[in-house]
Coordinates of N, CA and C and ligand atoms in Angstrom, one line a residue:
M1076 N -16.0 -8.4 1.9 CA -15.5 -9.8 1.8 C -15.1 -10.2 3.3
N1077 N -15.5 -11.0 3.4 CA -14.9 -11.7 5.0 C -14.1 -12.6 5.0
G1078 N -13.2 -12.8 5.8 CA -12.0 -13.7 5.9 C -10.9 -13.2 5.1
R1079 N -9.8 -14.2 5.0 CA -8.7 -13.7 4.5 C -8.6 -14.0 3.0
Q1080 N -8.2 -13.2 2.1 CA -8.1 -13.2 1.0 C -6.7 -13.4 0.4
P1081 N -6.0 -14.2 -0.3 CA -4.5 -14.3 -0.7 C -4.4 -13.6 -1.9
L1082 N -3.0 -12.9 -1.8 CA -2.9 -11.7 -2.6 C -1.6 -12.1 -3.7
L1083 N -0.8 -12.6 -2.8 CA 0.5 -13.0 -3.5 C 1.5 -14.0 -2.5
E1084 N 2.5 -14.6 -3.1 CA 3.4 -15.1 -2.6 C 4.7 -13.9 -1.7
L1085 N 5.0 -14.2 -0.6 CA 5.5 -13.3 -0.1 C 7.0 -13.2 -0.5
E1086 N 7.5 -14.1 -1.1 CA 8.7 -14.3 -1.7 C 8.8 -13.4 -3.0
S1087 N 7.7 -13.5 -3.3 CA 7.5 -12.9 -4.6 C 7.9 -11.3 -4.8
L1088 N 7.9 -10.8 -3.7 CA 8.0 -9.3 -3.3 C 9.3 -8.8 -2.6
P1089 N 10.3 -8.5 -3.3 CA 11.4 -8.4 -2.5 C 11.4 -7.3 -1.6
D1090 N 12.6 -7.2 -0.6 CA 12.4 -6.4 0.5 C 13.7 -5.6 0.5
P1091 N 13.5 -4.3 0.0 CA 12.4 -3.5 0.0 C 11.9 -3.5 -1.6
G1092 N 10.5 -3.5 -1.4 CA 10.0 -3.6 -2.9 C 8.6 -3.4 -2.7
S1093 N 7.7 -3.2 -3.8 CA 6.5 -2.6 -3.8 C 5.7 -3.2 -5.0
I1094 N 4.3 -3.6 -4.9 CA 3.9 -4.1 -5.8 C 2.2 -3.4 -6.3
A1095 N 1.8 -3.3 -7.2 CA 0.2 -2.5 -7.3 C -0.4 -3.4 -7.6
L1096 N -1.7 -3.9 -7.0 CA -2.7 -4.8 -7.0 C -4.2 -4.3 -7.4
E1097 N -5.1 -5.1 -7.7 CA -6.4 -4.7 -7.4 C -7.2 -5.9 -6.7
I1098 N -8.1 -5.1 -5.8 CA -8.7 -5.9 -4.9 C -10.2 -5.4 -5.4
E1099 N -11.0 -6.8 -4.9 CA -12.4 -6.5 -4.8 C -13.0 -6.5 -3.5
R1100 N -13.9 -5.4 -3.2 CA -14.8 -5.3 -2.2 C -16.1 -4.7 -2.7
H1101 N -17.1 -5.7 -2.3 CA -18.6 -5.3 -2.4 C -18.7 -5.1 -4.2
G1102 N -18.3 -6.0 -4.8 CA -18.2 -5.9 -6.2 C -17.4 -4.5 -6.8
Q1103 N -16.4 -3.8 -6.0 CA -15.9 -2.7 -6.4 C -14.5 -2.9 -6.5
R1104 N -13.8 -3.0 -7.8 CA -12.3 -3.0 -8.0 C -11.6 -2.0 -7.0
L1105 N -10.7 -2.3 -6.3 CA -9.9 -1.0 -5.7 C -8.4 -1.3 -5.9
A1106 N -7.9 -0.3 -6.0 CA -6.2 -0.4 -6.4 C -5.6 -0.3 -5.2
I1107 N -4.6 -1.1 -4.8 CA -3.9 -1.2 -3.6 C -2.4 -0.9 -4.1
V1108 N -1.6 -0.8 -3.0 CA -0.1 -1.2 -3.1 C 0.4 -2.0 -2.0
V1109 N 0.9 -2.9 -2.0 CA 1.6 -3.8 -1.4 C 3.2 -3.7 -1.1
I1110 N 3.9 -3.3 0.1 CA 4.9 -2.9 0.2 C 5.6 -3.9 1.3
R1111 N 6.8 -4.4 1.0 CA 7.7 -5.1 1.9 C 8.7 -4.1 2.3
H1112 N 9.2 -4.0 3.6 CA 10.1 -3.1 3.8 C 10.7 -3.8 5.4
Q1113 N 11.9 -4.0 5.5 CA 12.6 -4.4 6.7 C 11.7 -5.9 7.4
G1114 N 11.3 -6.5 6.5 CA 10.9 -7.7 7.1 C 9.2 -7.7 7.6
H1115 N 8.6 -6.4 7.0 CA 7.3 -6.0 7.5 C 6.7 -5.8 6.0
V1116 N 5.3 -6.2 6.1 CA 4.5 -6.0 4.9 C 3.3 -4.9 5.1
H1117 N 3.4 -4.1 4.1 CA 2.2 -2.7 4.5 C 1.4 -2.8 3.5
G1118 N 0.2 -2.4 3.4 CA -0.7 -2.1 2.3 C -1.3 -0.7 2.3
Y1119 N -1.7 -0.2 1.5 CA -2.3 1.0 1.4 C -3.2 1.2 -0.2
L1120 N -4.3 2.1 -0.1 CA -5.0 2.2 -1.3 C -3.8 2.9 -2.2
N1121 N -3.9 2.8 -3.4 CA -3.1 3.3 -4.6 C -3.5 4.7 -4.7
D1122 N -3.8 5.7 -3.9 CA -4.4 6.8 -4.0 C -3.9 7.9 -3.3
C1123 N -3.2 8.9 -3.7 CA -2.5 9.7 -2.8 C -3.7 10.9 -2.3
P1124 N -3.6 11.0 -1.1 CA -4.4 11.8 -0.4 C -4.4 13.5 -1.0
H1125 N -3.1 13.8 -1.8 CA -3.4 15.2 -2.2 C -4.7 15.5 -3.2
L1126 N -4.4 14.4 -4.3 CA -5.5 14.7 -5.4 C -6.1 13.5 -5.8
G1127 N -5.7 12.3 -5.2 CA -6.4 11.1 -5.4 C -5.7 10.4 -6.5
T1128 N -4.7 10.6 -7.0 CA -4.0 10.1 -8.1 C -3.4 8.9 -7.7
P1129 N -2.8 7.9 -8.6 CA -2.1 6.7 -8.1 C -0.9 7.0 -7.7
L1130 N -0.2 6.5 -7.0 CA 1.3 6.7 -6.4 C 2.2 6.0 -7.2
D1131 N 2.2 5.5 -8.1 CA 3.2 4.8 -8.7 C 3.6 5.5 -9.8
W1132 N 5.0 5.6 -9.9 CA 5.9 6.4 -11.2 C 6.0 5.5 -12.1
V1133 N 5.9 4.3 -12.1 CA 5.9 3.0 -13.1 C 4.9 2.1 -12.6
P1134 N 4.1 1.3 -13.1 CA 3.3 0.4 -12.4 C 4.1 -0.2 -11.1
G1135 N 3.6 -0.2 -9.9 CA 3.8 -1.2 -8.8 C 4.9 -0.5 -8.2
E1136 N 5.7 0.8 -8.7 CA 6.9 1.3 -8.0 C 6.5 2.2 -7.4
V1137 N 6.5 2.3 -5.9 CA 6.1 3.6 -5.0 C 7.2 4.1 -4.0
L1138 N 8.2 3.2 -4.4 CA 9.1 3.6 -3.1 C 10.2 4.6 -3.7
D1139 N 11.2 5.3 -2.7 CA 12.1 6.1 -3.5 C 13.3 5.2 -3.7
R1140 N 14.7 5.8 -4.1 CA 15.5 5.3 -4.5 C 16.3 4.3 -3.6
D1141 N 16.3 4.8 -2.1 CA 16.7 4.0 -1.2 C 16.0 3.1 -0.5
G1142 N 14.5 2.8 -0.9 CA 13.7 2.2 -0.5 C 13.3 2.7 0.8
Q1143 N 13.3 3.7 1.5 CA 13.2 4.3 2.9 C 11.6 4.9 2.8
Y1144 N 11.2 5.4 1.5 CA 9.9 6.1 1.9 C 8.8 6.0 0.8
I1145 N 7.6 5.9 0.7 CA 6.9 6.1 -0.3 C 6.6 7.4 -1.0
V1146 N 6.5 7.4 -2.2 CA 6.9 8.8 -2.9 C 5.7 8.6 -3.9
C1147 N 4.9 9.6 -3.8 CA 3.7 10.1 -5.1 C 4.5 10.3 -6.0
A1148 N 4.1 10.1 -7.2 CA 4.6 10.2 -8.8 C 4.3 11.7 -9.3
T1149 N 3.1 12.2 -8.5 CA 2.7 13.2 -9.7 C 3.2 14.3 -8.7
H1150 N 3.6 14.7 -7.5 CA 4.0 16.0 -6.9 C 5.2 15.6 -5.9
G1151 N 5.5 14.6 -5.8 CA 6.7 13.6 -4.9 C 6.1 14.2 -3.5
A1152 N 5.0 14.2 -2.9 CA 4.9 13.8 -1.4 C 5.6 12.5 -1.1
R1153 N 6.0 12.4 0.1 CA 6.7 11.4 0.8 C 6.0 10.9 2.1
F1154 N 5.8 9.7 2.0 CA 4.9 8.7 3.1 C 6.0 8.0 3.6
R1155 N 6.2 8.1 5.2 CA 6.5 7.0 6.1 C 5.6 5.6 5.6
I1156 N 6.9 4.7 5.5 CA 6.3 3.3 5.0 C 5.5 2.5 6.2
H1157 N 5.9 2.7 7.4 CA 5.2 1.7 8.6 C 3.6 2.2 8.7
D1158 N 3.5 3.6 8.5 CA 2.3 4.1 8.9 C 1.3 4.9 7.9
G1159 N 2.2 5.3 6.8 CA 1.4 6.0 5.6 C 1.3 7.4 5.9
H1160 N 2.1 8.0 6.9 CA 1.9 9.6 7.4 C 2.8 10.3 6.2
C1161 N 2.3 11.2 5.9 CA 3.0 12.3 4.9 C 3.9 13.1 5.7
I1162 N 5.1 13.1 5.2 CA 6.3 13.7 6.0 C 6.7 15.0 5.3
S1163 N 6.5 15.1 3.9 CA 6.9 16.0 3.1 C 5.8 16.4 1.9
G1164 N 5.7 17.4 1.4 CA 4.8 17.4 0.1 C 3.5 18.3 0.5
P1165 N 2.6 18.6 -0.7 CA 1.8 19.3 -0.6 C 0.3 18.5 0.7
C1166 N 0.9 17.4 0.7 CA -0.3 16.6 1.6 C 0.3 16.4 3.2
L1167 N 1.2 17.2 3.4 CA 1.9 16.9 4.8 C 1.1 16.9 5.9
G1168 N 1.1 15.9 6.4 CA 0.2 15.7 7.7 C -0.8 14.7 7.6
D1169 N -1.2 14.5 6.4 CA -2.3 13.7 5.9 C -1.6 12.4 5.9
R1170 N -2.4 11.2 5.4 CA -1.8 10.0 5.6 C -2.7 9.1 4.3
L1171 N -2.1 8.1 4.1 CA -2.3 7.2 3.2 C -3.6 6.3 3.7
T1172 N -4.4 5.8 2.9 CA -5.7 4.8 3.5 C -5.0 3.7 3.6
P1173 N -4.8 2.9 4.8 CA -4.3 1.8 5.1 C -5.1 0.3 4.7
V1174 N -4.6 -0.5 4.3 CA -5.4 -1.8 3.9 C -4.4 -2.9 4.8
P1175 N -5.5 -3.7 5.6 CA -4.9 -4.5 6.5 C -4.6 -5.6 5.8
L1176 N -3.2 -6.2 6.0 CA -2.9 -7.2 5.6 C -2.3 -8.2 6.4
R1177 N -1.9 -9.4 6.4 CA -1.5 -10.6 7.0 C -0.5 -11.5 6.4
V1178 N 0.4 -11.9 7.0 CA 1.5 -12.7 6.4 C 0.9 -14.2 7.1
G1179 N 1.1 -15.2 6.1 CA 1.2 -16.7 7.2 C 1.0 -17.5 5.9
N1180 N 1.9 -18.7 6.2 CA 2.2 -19.8 5.4 C 3.0 -19.4 3.9
G1181 N 3.9 -18.3 4.0 CA 4.9 -17.9 3.1 C 3.8 -16.8 2.3
R1182 N 2.5 -16.5 2.4 CA 1.5 -15.7 1.5 C 1.3 -14.5 2.2
I1183 N 0.9 -13.5 1.4 CA 0.3 -12.0 1.9 C -0.9 -12.5 1.5
Y1184 N -2.0 -11.8 2.8 CA -3.4 -12.1 2.6 C -3.9 -10.5 2.8
L1185 N -5.0 -10.5 2.3 CA -6.0 -9.5 2.4 C -6.6 -9.8 3.9
D1186 N -6.5 -9.0 4.7 CA -7.4 -9.1 6.1 C -8.5 -8.7 5.9
S1187 N -9.5 -8.9 6.6 CA -10.9 -8.3 6.6 C -11.3 -7.9 8.1
P1188 N -12.3 -6.8 8.0 CA -12.9 -5.9 7.0 C -11.5 -4.7 6.8
P1189 N -11.4 -5.0 5.3 CA -10.5 -3.5 5.2 C -11.0 -2.2 5.4
D1190 N -9.8 -1.3 6.1 CA -10.2 0.0 6.1 C -10.3 0.5 5.1
M1191 N -11.4 0.8 4.7 CA -11.3 1.5 3.6 C -13.0 2.1 3.3
P1192 N -13.5 2.8 2.5 CA -14.7 3.3 2.7 C -15.7 2.4 2.0
E1193 N -16.7 2.4 2.2 CA -17.7 1.5 1.6 C -18.3 2.2 0.5
E1194 N -19.0 1.5 -0.4 CA -19.2 1.9 -1.6 C -20.4 3.2 -1.4
Ligands
FES385 S1 -1.2 14.0 -6.2 FE1 0.3 13.2 -4.9 S2 1.6 14.8 -4.1 FE2 0.1 15.7 -5.5

């Protein structure tokens, strides 16, 4: 999809906080997570690089208790929020697949082209 696609209102997402969404790309539905942390917004495929399972432990919740890391619900891998790099767990050194987002006019947009596999 070309152009910017509005996803949600910025203020609907607490800081720190996360939400799981589905986007459409080339007719394919893709699960993503959007994270707000320290005034910044980050997006990743909701897809752990270890086994490809969703990250969230309850729908949309991917942050640890302190809101400092993304944690995979399946085996507890921890990822840095700002770059998706795995810093502990079975996929140490791997990283989440980023989804480019942009904030403007109080909204979070999917920027294009998303950095994700073509179908
Ligand atoms: S599937 Fe995420 S840590 Fe194993």
